[in-house]
Amino acid sequence: MSIFLVDEYKEMEPYVPGEQPKDKLYIKLNANETSMPPSPKVFEALSKKEIWNMGFYADPHCRDFRRAIADVYGLTEDEVFVGNGADEVLSFILMSFFRRGMKIYFPDITYGFYRTYAKTYGLDMEEIPVREDLSVNIDDYMDLKGDIVMANPNNPTGLSVSVDDIERLVAKNPERMVIIDEAYVDYSGETCLPLVERYPNLVVVRTFSKSRNMAGMHVGFAVASKEIVADLNSIKFSFNPFNMNSLTMAAGIAAVKDTYYFDKCVKSTIENRENFKAELEKLGFEVIPSKANFVFCKSDAIDSKILCDKLKEEGILTRHFADERLKDHLRITIGTEYEMMVVLIAIKEILEEARENDKSGIKKVI
Ligand code: PMP
């Protein structure tokens, strides 16, 4: 740490993303990304013309991109705010509507970045325990004294609360901002986007990193009332007016317009998820029913950390969390049909090996 870092950031605990090792080729199922390419329209959009125009600043209002998103979701452009991934969008939301010491609530088991943000912005965070089965009980949030951020579906469980429950929450608390992070919603089929028209305290955050196969581009957006979007834009213009570059926006416009390719990719991921879940269950795993592009599973036959390490030796990356309530589980992103077949074969072999040799930390042999 340098002598220049301001005191309030000395206690900061930066977020640790899923590892991105480059030592060999992995089947990468540890960060809820996808090995599927973006829409073919993205390849066309990143043409020589876009590269030639790099000499000019991009539109800081991001009008074409916001309009393209608005058109697809039946919104108006002034209800859409865009940023570098859901992460940056969330960051702008916290920067704009929270100040030091303000209360923020989120589930104790959720996307780890919320804790990081709360610390970065000096917020008074309170983590609401999820139920024994790791699901969120919306009734725990009904009578709180501050704003709420909630991933729906949640990460790393894949569980979601119903849109009706979210509506109850926003309707009962018109003075409190409710931020619903819908990073995985395209795999769930139930979005609270339509509620934005009726509830000016609701902000919905989305990303292109999952269902649009563009994590490397890092595009995200928020949908909210015109007033909230105007506030976000004025903070953006006071911080970094050109947060979105021209190539990213050209790619984003092409991707969001290609609904055919989008639907095809989402459908295949959901199919792969359900097949993978069924196969894991045949192997004795307990798999939480997921509405996302990953499964959260555990087996009495093998310690999850050991399984994670052994899969890595086989060239397959998955994500293990050390937290007490999560350590028995393993999060496995849903990849292509072929990738999931390879994972299943590897898991079967690891379990076989465990059966033969229960010295290597195996809890029980199935
Ligand atoms: N929200 C949730 C719930 C996530 O799990 C993630 C990424 N893992 C993000 C937001 C970040 O999305 P982006 O890549 O758009 O920053």
CSV table of C-alpha atoms and ligand atoms in Angstrom, one decimal:
chain,number,residue,atom,x,y,z
A,1,MET,CA,0.0,0.0,0.0
A,2,SER,CA,1.4,3.4,-0.9
A,3,ILE,CA,1.5,6.3,1.5
A,4,PHE,CA,-1.0,8.2,-0.8
A,5,LEU,CA,-4.0,5.9,-0.4
A,6,VAL,CA,-6.8,7.8,1.5
A,7,ASP,CA,-7.7,6.3,4.9
A,8,GLU,CA,-11.2,5.4,3.9
A,9,TYR,CA,-9.9,3.0,1.2
A,10,LYS,CA,-7.3,1.3,3.4
A,11,GLU,CA,-9.8,-1.3,4.7
A,12,MET,CA,-11.1,-2.0,1.2
A,13,GLU,CA,-11.4,-5.7,0.3
A,14,PRO,CA,-11.2,-5.9,-3.5
A,15,TYR,CA,-13.5,-8.4,-5.2
A,16,VAL,CA,-11.8,-11.6,-6.3
A,17,PRO,CA,-13.2,-12.7,-9.7
A,18,GLY,CA,-13.2,-16.3,-10.8
A,19,GLU,CA,-9.6,-17.2,-11.9
A,20,GLN,CA,-8.6,-16.8,-15.6
A,21,PRO,CA,-5.5,-19.0,-15.9
A,22,LYS,CA,-3.7,-18.9,-19.2
A,23,ASP,CA,-1.2,-21.8,-18.6
A,24,LYS,CA,-3.2,-24.2,-20.7
A,25,LEU,CA,-6.6,-24.5,-22.5
A,26,TYR,CA,-9.3,-25.1,-19.9
A,27,ILE,CA,-13.0,-25.8,-20.2
A,28,LYS,CA,-13.9,-22.7,-18.3
A,29,LEU,CA,-17.0,-23.2,-16.1
A,30,ASN,CA,-16.0,-21.0,-13.1
A,31,ALA,CA,-17.3,-17.5,-14.0
A,32,ASN,CA,-20.7,-18.1,-15.6
A,33,GLU,CA,-19.3,-17.1,-19.0
A,34,THR,CA,-19.8,-19.0,-22.2
A,35,SER,CA,-17.6,-20.5,-24.9
A,36,MET,CA,-20.3,-19.8,-27.5
A,37,PRO,CA,-19.4,-16.9,-29.8
A,38,PRO,CA,-21.4,-13.7,-29.9
A,39,SER,CA,-24.0,-13.2,-32.6
A,40,PRO,CA,-22.7,-13.5,-36.2
A,41,LYS,CA,-24.0,-9.9,-36.6
A,42,VAL,CA,-21.3,-8.8,-34.1
A,43,PHE,CA,-18.6,-10.0,-36.4
A,44,GLU,CA,-20.2,-7.9,-39.2
A,45,ALA,CA,-20.6,-4.9,-36.9
A,46,LEU,CA,-16.9,-4.8,-36.0
A,47,SER,CA,-16.0,-3.9,-39.5
A,48,LYS,CA,-13.2,-1.8,-40.9
A,49,LYS,CA,-15.5,1.2,-40.8
A,50,GLU,CA,-15.8,1.0,-37.0
A,51,ILE,CA,-12.1,0.6,-36.7
A,52,TRP,CA,-11.4,3.5,-39.1
A,53,ASN,CA,-13.7,5.8,-37.0
A,54,MET,CA,-11.8,5.0,-33.8
A,55,GLY,CA,-10.1,8.4,-34.2
A,56,PHE,CA,-13.3,10.1,-33.0
A,57,TYR,CA,-14.9,10.0,-29.6
A,58,ALA,CA,-18.0,7.8,-29.4
A,59,ASP,CA,-21.4,9.4,-28.6
A,60,PRO,CA,-21.2,10.0,-24.8
A,61,HIS,CA,-25.0,9.8,-24.7
A,62,CYS,CA,-24.9,6.3,-26.2
A,63,ARG,CA,-28.1,7.2,-28.0
A,64,ASP,CA,-28.1,4.5,-30.7
A,65,PHE,CA,-27.2,1.8,-28.3
A,66,ARG,CA,-29.8,2.8,-25.7
A,67,ARG,CA,-32.4,3.0,-28.4
A,68,ALA,CA,-31.6,-0.4,-29.7
A,69,ILE,CA,-32.0,-1.9,-26.2
A,70,ALA,CA,-35.2,0.1,-25.6
A,71,ASP,CA,-36.7,-1.1,-28.9
A,72,VAL,CA,-36.1,-4.8,-28.0
A,73,TYR,CA,-37.6,-4.5,-24.5
A,74,GLY,CA,-40.5,-2.1,-25.4
A,75,LEU,CA,-39.0,0.8,-23.5
A,76,THR,CA,-38.0,4.4,-24.4
A,77,GLU,CA,-34.3,5.3,-24.7
A,78,ASP,CA,-34.5,7.6,-21.7
A,79,GLU,CA,-35.4,4.6,-19.5
A,80,VAL,CA,-32.1,2.9,-20.3
A,81,PHE,CA,-28.7,3.6,-18.9
A,82,VAL,CA,-25.6,1.7,-20.3
A,83,GLY,CA,-22.2,0.9,-18.8
A,84,ASN,CA,-19.2,-1.4,-18.9
A,85,GLY,CA,-20.9,-4.4,-17.5
A,86,ALA,CA,-23.5,-4.7,-14.8
A,87,ASP,CA,-20.7,-4.1,-12.4
A,88,GLU,CA,-20.1,-0.6,-13.6
A,89,VAL,CA,-23.8,0.1,-13.8
A,90,LEU,CA,-24.3,-1.0,-10.2
A,91,SER,CA,-21.3,1.2,-9.3
A,92,PHE,CA,-22.9,4.2,-10.9
A,93,ILE,CA,-26.2,3.5,-9.1
A,94,LEU,CA,-24.5,3.3,-5.7
A,95,MET,CA,-22.4,6.4,-6.4
A,96,SER,CA,-25.5,8.4,-7.4
A,97,PHE,CA,-28.1,7.3,-4.9
A,98,PHE,CA,-26.1,6.4,-1.8
A,99,ARG,CA,-23.8,8.3,0.5
A,100,ARG,CA,-21.4,7.2,3.3
A,101,GLY,CA,-23.2,5.5,6.2
A,102,MET,CA,-26.4,4.9,4.3
A,103,LYS,CA,-28.1,1.5,4.9
A,104,ILE,CA,-28.1,-1.2,2.2
A,105,TYR,CA,-29.5,-4.7,2.5
A,106,PHE,CA,-28.8,-7.8,0.6
A,107,PRO,CA,-29.0,-11.6,1.2
A,108,ASP,CA,-26.0,-13.0,3.1
A,109,ILE,CA,-25.5,-15.5,0.2
A,110,THR,CA,-25.3,-13.7,-3.1
A,111,TYR,CA,-23.0,-12.1,-5.6
A,112,GLY,CA,-19.8,-11.2,-3.6
A,113,PHE,CA,-19.4,-7.8,-5.3
A,114,TYR,CA,-22.3,-6.3,-3.3
A,115,ARG,CA,-20.2,-6.6,-0.1
A,116,THR,CA,-17.2,-5.1,-2.0
A,117,TYR,CA,-19.2,-2.1,-3.2
A,118,ALA,CA,-20.8,-1.5,0.2
A,119,LYS,CA,-17.3,-1.3,1.7
A,120,THR,CA,-15.9,0.9,-1.2
A,121,TYR,CA,-18.7,3.4,-0.8
A,122,GLY,CA,-18.7,3.2,3.0
A,123,LEU,CA,-22.3,2.0,3.2
A,124,ASP,CA,-23.8,0.5,6.3
A,125,MET,CA,-24.5,-3.0,4.9
A,126,GLU,CA,-26.7,-5.5,6.5
A,127,GLU,CA,-26.8,-9.1,5.1
A,128,ILE,CA,-30.2,-10.8,5.6
A,129,PRO,CA,-29.7,-14.6,6.1
A,130,VAL,CA,-31.2,-16.8,3.4
A,131,ARG,CA,-33.3,-19.7,4.5
A,132,GLU,CA,-31.9,-23.1,5.3
A,133,ASP,CA,-32.5,-24.2,1.7
A,134,LEU,CA,-30.5,-21.1,0.6
A,135,SER,CA,-33.6,-19.4,-0.9
A,136,VAL,CA,-34.5,-15.7,-0.2
A,137,ASN,CA,-37.6,-15.0,1.9
A,138,ILE,CA,-39.0,-11.8,0.5
A,139,ASP,CA,-40.9,-11.2,3.7
A,140,ASP,CA,-37.6,-10.6,5.5
A,141,TYR,CA,-37.2,-7.4,3.3
A,142,MET,CA,-40.7,-5.9,3.7
A,143,ASP,CA,-40.1,-3.7,6.7
A,144,LEU,CA,-36.5,-2.6,6.6
A,145,LYS,CA,-35.2,0.9,6.9
A,146,GLY,CA,-33.0,1.2,3.8
A,147,ASP,CA,-32.5,0.3,0.2
A,148,ILE,CA,-32.0,-3.2,-1.2
A,149,VAL,CA,-30.0,-4.9,-3.9
A,150,MET,CA,-30.9,-8.4,-4.8
A,151,ALA,CA,-29.7,-10.7,-7.6
A,152,ASN,CA,-32.7,-12.5,-9.1
A,153,PRO,CA,-31.9,-15.3,-10.0
A,154,ASN,CA,-29.4,-15.3,-7.2
A,155,ASN,CA,-25.7,-16.2,-7.6
A,156,PRO,CA,-24.4,-18.8,-6.6
A,157,THR,CA,-27.6,-20.7,-5.9
A,158,GLY,CA,-29.5,-20.1,-9.1
A,159,LEU,CA,-32.7,-19.7,-7.0
A,160,SER,CA,-35.1,-16.9,-7.7
A,161,VAL,CA,-38.0,-15.1,-6.1
A,162,SER,CA,-41.2,-14.6,-8.1
A,163,VAL,CA,-42.0,-11.3,-9.8
A,164,ASP,CA,-45.2,-11.2,-7.7
A,165,ASP,CA,-43.0,-11.1,-4.6
A,166,ILE,CA,-40.8,-8.4,-6.0
A,167,GLU,CA,-43.9,-6.4,-6.8
A,168,ARG,CA,-45.1,-6.8,-3.2
A,169,LEU,CA,-41.8,-5.5,-2.0
A,170,VAL,CA,-41.6,-2.4,-4.3
A,171,ALA,CA,-45.3,-1.6,-3.8
A,172,LYS,CA,-45.0,-1.7,0.0
A,173,ASN,CA,-41.8,0.4,0.1
A,174,PRO,CA,-42.3,3.3,-2.4
A,175,GLU,CA,-39.6,5.4,-0.5
A,176,ARG,CA,-36.9,2.8,-0.8
A,177,MET,CA,-34.9,2.0,-3.9
A,178,VAL,CA,-35.0,-1.7,-4.8
A,179,ILE,CA,-32.2,-2.7,-7.2
A,180,ILE,CA,-32.9,-6.1,-8.9
A,181,ASP,CA,-29.8,-7.5,-10.6
A,182,GLU,CA,-31.2,-9.6,-13.4
A,183,ALA,CA,-27.8,-10.8,-14.7
A,184,TYR,CA,-29.2,-14.4,-15.2
A,185,VAL,CA,-32.8,-13.6,-15.9
A,186,ASP,CA,-32.8,-14.8,-19.5
A,187,TYR,CA,-32.4,-18.4,-18.2
A,188,SER,CA,-35.4,-18.0,-15.9
A,189,GLY,CA,-38.2,-16.7,-18.0
A,190,GLU,CA,-39.5,-14.3,-15.4
A,191,THR,CA,-38.4,-10.7,-15.4
A,192,CYS,CA,-39.6,-7.7,-13.4
A,193,LEU,CA,-38.8,-5.3,-16.3
A,194,PRO,CA,-42.5,-4.5,-16.9
A,195,LEU,CA,-42.8,-3.3,-13.2
A,196,VAL,CA,-40.5,-0.4,-13.9
A,197,GLU,CA,-43.3,1.5,-15.6
A,198,ARG,CA,-45.4,1.3,-12.5
A,199,TYR,CA,-42.9,1.6,-9.7
A,200,PRO,CA,-40.4,4.5,-9.8
A,201,ASN,CA,-38.4,3.0,-6.9
A,202,LEU,CA,-37.4,-0.1,-9.0
A,203,VAL,CA,-34.1,-0.3,-10.9
A,204,VAL,CA,-33.4,-3.4,-13.0
A,205,VAL,CA,-29.9,-4.2,-14.0
A,206,ARG,CA,-29.0,-6.5,-16.9
A,207,THR,CA,-25.8,-7.7,-18.6
A,208,PHE,CA,-24.5,-8.9,-22.0
A,209,SER,CA,-21.9,-11.1,-20.2
A,210,LYS,CA,-24.1,-14.2,-19.9
A,211,SER,CA,-27.0,-14.7,-22.3
A,212,ARG,CA,-25.4,-12.6,-25.1
A,213,ASN,CA,-22.0,-14.4,-24.9
A,214,MET,CA,-20.1,-11.1,-24.5
A,215,ALA,CA,-18.4,-11.1,-21.1
A,216,GLY,CA,-15.1,-9.9,-22.8
A,217,MET,CA,-16.9,-6.8,-24.2
A,218,HIS,CA,-18.3,-6.1,-20.7
A,219,VAL,CA,-21.6,-4.4,-21.4
A,220,GLY,CA,-24.4,-3.9,-19.0
A,221,PHE,CA,-27.5,-1.7,-18.6
A,222,ALA,CA,-30.1,-0.5,-16.2
A,223,VAL,CA,-33.8,0.1,-16.8
A,224,ALA,CA,-35.5,2.6,-14.5
A,225,SER,CA,-37.6,5.7,-14.5
A,226,LYS,CA,-36.6,8.6,-16.8
A,227,GLU,CA,-35.7,10.6,-13.7
A,228,ILE,CA,-33.4,7.9,-12.3
A,229,VAL,CA,-31.7,7.4,-15.8
A,230,ALA,CA,-31.2,11.2,-16.1
A,231,ASP,CA,-29.5,11.2,-12.6
A,232,LEU,CA,-27.3,8.3,-13.6
A,233,ASN,CA,-26.3,10.1,-16.8
A,234,SER,CA,-25.5,13.3,-15.0
A,235,ILE,CA,-23.2,11.4,-12.5
A,236,LYS,CA,-21.6,9.6,-15.5
A,237,PHE,CA,-21.0,13.0,-17.2
A,238,SER,CA,-19.3,14.1,-14.0
A,239,PHE,CA,-17.1,11.1,-13.8
A,240,ASN,CA,-16.4,9.6,-17.2
A,241,PRO,CA,-18.6,10.8,-20.1
A,242,PHE,CA,-17.0,8.4,-22.6
A,243,ASN,CA,-17.4,5.3,-20.5
A,244,MET,CA,-18.7,3.3,-23.5
A,245,ASN,CA,-16.3,3.0,-26.5
A,246,SER,CA,-17.5,2.9,-30.1
A,247,LEU,CA,-16.6,-0.8,-30.8
A,248,THR,CA,-18.4,-2.0,-27.7
A,249,MET,CA,-21.5,0.0,-28.7
A,250,ALA,CA,-21.4,-1.2,-32.3
A,251,ALA,CA,-21.1,-4.8,-31.1
A,252,GLY,CA,-23.8,-4.3,-28.5
A,253,ILE,CA,-26.3,-2.9,-31.0
A,254,ALA,CA,-25.7,-5.8,-33.3
A,255,ALA,CA,-26.1,-8.4,-30.5
A,256,VAL,CA,-29.2,-7.0,-29.0
A,257,LYS,CA,-31.0,-6.8,-32.4
A,258,ASP,CA,-30.2,-10.5,-33.1
A,259,THR,CA,-33.1,-12.0,-31.2
A,260,TYR,CA,-33.0,-15.2,-33.2
A,261,TYR,CA,-29.4,-16.1,-32.2
A,262,PHE,CA,-30.1,-14.9,-28.7
A,263,ASP,CA,-33.1,-17.2,-28.3
A,264,LYS,CA,-31.2,-20.1,-29.8
A,265,CYS,CA,-28.3,-19.8,-27.4
A,266,VAL,CA,-30.5,-19.3,-24.3
A,267,LYS,CA,-32.6,-22.3,-25.2
A,268,SER,CA,-29.6,-24.6,-25.7
A,269,THR,CA,-28.1,-23.5,-22.3
A,270,ILE,CA,-31.4,-24.2,-20.5
A,271,GLU,CA,-31.6,-27.6,-22.2
A,272,ASN,CA,-27.9,-28.4,-21.3
A,273,ARG,CA,-28.6,-27.3,-17.7
A,274,GLU,CA,-31.6,-29.6,-17.3
A,275,ASN,CA,-29.8,-32.5,-18.8
A,276,PHE,CA,-26.7,-31.9,-16.7
A,277,LYS,CA,-28.7,-31.6,-13.6
A,278,ALA,CA,-30.4,-34.9,-14.3
A,279,GLU,CA,-27.1,-36.7,-15.0
A,280,LEU,CA,-25.6,-35.3,-11.8
A,281,GLU,CA,-28.6,-36.5,-9.8
A,282,LYS,CA,-28.0,-40.0,-11.3
A,283,LEU,CA,-24.5,-39.8,-9.8
A,284,GLY,CA,-26.0,-39.1,-6.4
A,285,PHE,CA,-25.5,-35.3,-6.4
A,286,GLU,CA,-28.0,-32.9,-4.8
A,287,VAL,CA,-28.6,-30.1,-7.3
A,288,ILE,CA,-30.4,-26.9,-6.4
A,289,PRO,CA,-33.0,-26.3,-9.1
A,290,SER,CA,-31.4,-23.5,-11.1
A,291,LYS,CA,-32.9,-20.6,-13.1
A,292,ALA,CA,-29.5,-19.5,-14.2
A,293,ASN,CA,-26.6,-20.6,-16.5
A,294,PHE,CA,-25.0,-22.6,-13.7
A,295,VAL,CA,-25.8,-25.3,-11.2
A,296,PHE,CA,-24.9,-25.3,-7.5
A,297,CYS,CA,-24.5,-28.9,-6.4
A,298,LYS,CA,-23.1,-31.2,-3.7
A,299,SER,CA,-22.4,-34.8,-3.2
A,300,ASP,CA,-22.0,-36.8,0.0
A,301,ALA,CA,-19.4,-38.9,-1.9
A,302,ILE,CA,-16.8,-36.3,-2.3
A,303,ASP,CA,-15.7,-33.0,-0.7
A,304,SER,CA,-16.5,-30.2,-3.1
A,305,LYS,CA,-13.1,-28.5,-2.8
A,306,ILE,CA,-11.4,-31.7,-3.7
A,307,LEU,CA,-13.7,-32.2,-6.6
A,308,CYS,CA,-13.0,-28.7,-7.8
A,309,ASP,CA,-9.2,-29.3,-7.5
A,310,LYS,CA,-9.4,-32.6,-9.3
A,311,LEU,CA,-11.5,-31.2,-12.1
A,312,LYS,CA,-8.9,-28.5,-12.5
A,313,GLU,CA,-6.2,-31.1,-12.9
A,314,GLU,CA,-8.4,-32.5,-15.7
A,315,GLY,CA,-8.5,-29.1,-17.4
A,316,ILE,CA,-12.0,-28.1,-16.1
A,317,LEU,CA,-12.5,-24.9,-14.0
A,318,THR,CA,-15.4,-24.7,-11.6
A,319,ARG,CA,-16.0,-22.4,-8.6
A,320,HIS,CA,-15.7,-23.4,-5.0
A,321,PHE,CA,-16.6,-20.9,-2.3
A,322,ALA,CA,-14.9,-21.2,1.1
A,323,ASP,CA,-17.8,-19.6,3.1
A,324,GLU,CA,-19.2,-21.8,5.8
A,325,ARG,CA,-22.7,-22.1,4.3
A,326,LEU,CA,-21.4,-22.6,0.8
A,327,LYS,CA,-18.3,-24.8,1.2
A,328,ASP,CA,-20.1,-28.1,0.7
A,329,HIS,CA,-21.3,-27.0,-2.8
A,330,LEU,CA,-19.7,-26.5,-6.1
A,331,ARG,CA,-20.8,-24.0,-8.7
A,332,ILE,CA,-20.6,-25.3,-12.3
A,333,THR,CA,-21.4,-23.0,-15.2
A,334,ILE,CA,-23.4,-24.6,-18.0
A,335,GLY,CA,-21.4,-24.7,-21.2
A,336,THR,CA,-22.0,-26.4,-24.5
A,337,GLU,CA,-23.4,-29.9,-24.8
A,338,TYR,CA,-19.9,-31.2,-25.6
A,339,GLU,CA,-18.3,-29.4,-22.6
A,340,MET,CA,-21.0,-30.7,-20.2
A,341,MET,CA,-20.4,-34.3,-21.5
A,342,VAL,CA,-16.7,-33.9,-20.9
A,343,VAL,CA,-17.4,-32.6,-17.3
A,344,LEU,CA,-19.7,-35.6,-16.6
A,345,ILE,CA,-17.1,-38.1,-17.8
A,346,ALA,CA,-14.5,-36.4,-15.6
A,347,ILE,CA,-16.8,-36.4,-12.6
A,348,LYS,CA,-17.6,-40.1,-13.1
A,349,GLU,CA,-13.9,-40.9,-13.2
A,350,ILE,CA,-13.1,-38.9,-10.1
A,351,LEU,CA,-15.9,-40.6,-8.2
A,352,GLU,CA,-14.7,-44.0,-9.4
A,353,GLU,CA,-11.2,-43.2,-8.2
A,354,ALA,CA,-12.7,-42.0,-4.9
A,355,ARG,CA,-14.5,-45.3,-4.6
A,356,GLU,CA,-11.2,-47.2,-5.1
A,357,ASN,CA,-9.2,-45.0,-2.8
A,358,ASP,CA,-10.9,-43.2,-0.1
A,359,LYS,CA,-7.7,-41.9,1.4
A,360,SER,CA,-7.7,-38.7,-0.6
A,361,GLY,CA,-10.2,-36.8,1.6
A,362,ILE,CA,-13.3,-38.6,0.4
A,363,LYS,CA,-16.0,-38.4,3.0
A,364,LYS,CA,-18.0,-41.4,2.0
A,365,VAL,CA,-18.0,-43.9,-0.8
A,366,ILE,CA,-21.2,-44.2,-2.8
B,1,PMP,N1,-24.5,-9.5,-11.2
B,1,PMP,C1,-24.4,-10.8,-10.9
B,1,PMP,C2,-25.4,-11.4,-10.0
B,1,PMP,C3,-23.3,-11.6,-11.4
B,1,PMP,O1,-23.2,-12.8,-11.0
B,1,PMP,C4,-22.3,-10.9,-12.2
B,1,PMP,C5,-21.1,-11.7,-12.8
B,1,PMP,N2,-20.7,-12.8,-12.3
B,1,PMP,C6,-22.5,-9.6,-12.5
B,1,PMP,C7,-23.6,-8.9,-12.0
B,1,PMP,C8,-21.5,-8.9,-13.3
B,1,PMP,O2,-21.9,-8.8,-14.6
B,1,PMP,P1,-21.0,-8.0,-15.7
B,1,PMP,O3,-20.0,-8.9,-16.3
B,1,PMP,O4,-22.0,-7.4,-16.6
B,1,PMP,O5,-20.2,-6.9,-14.9
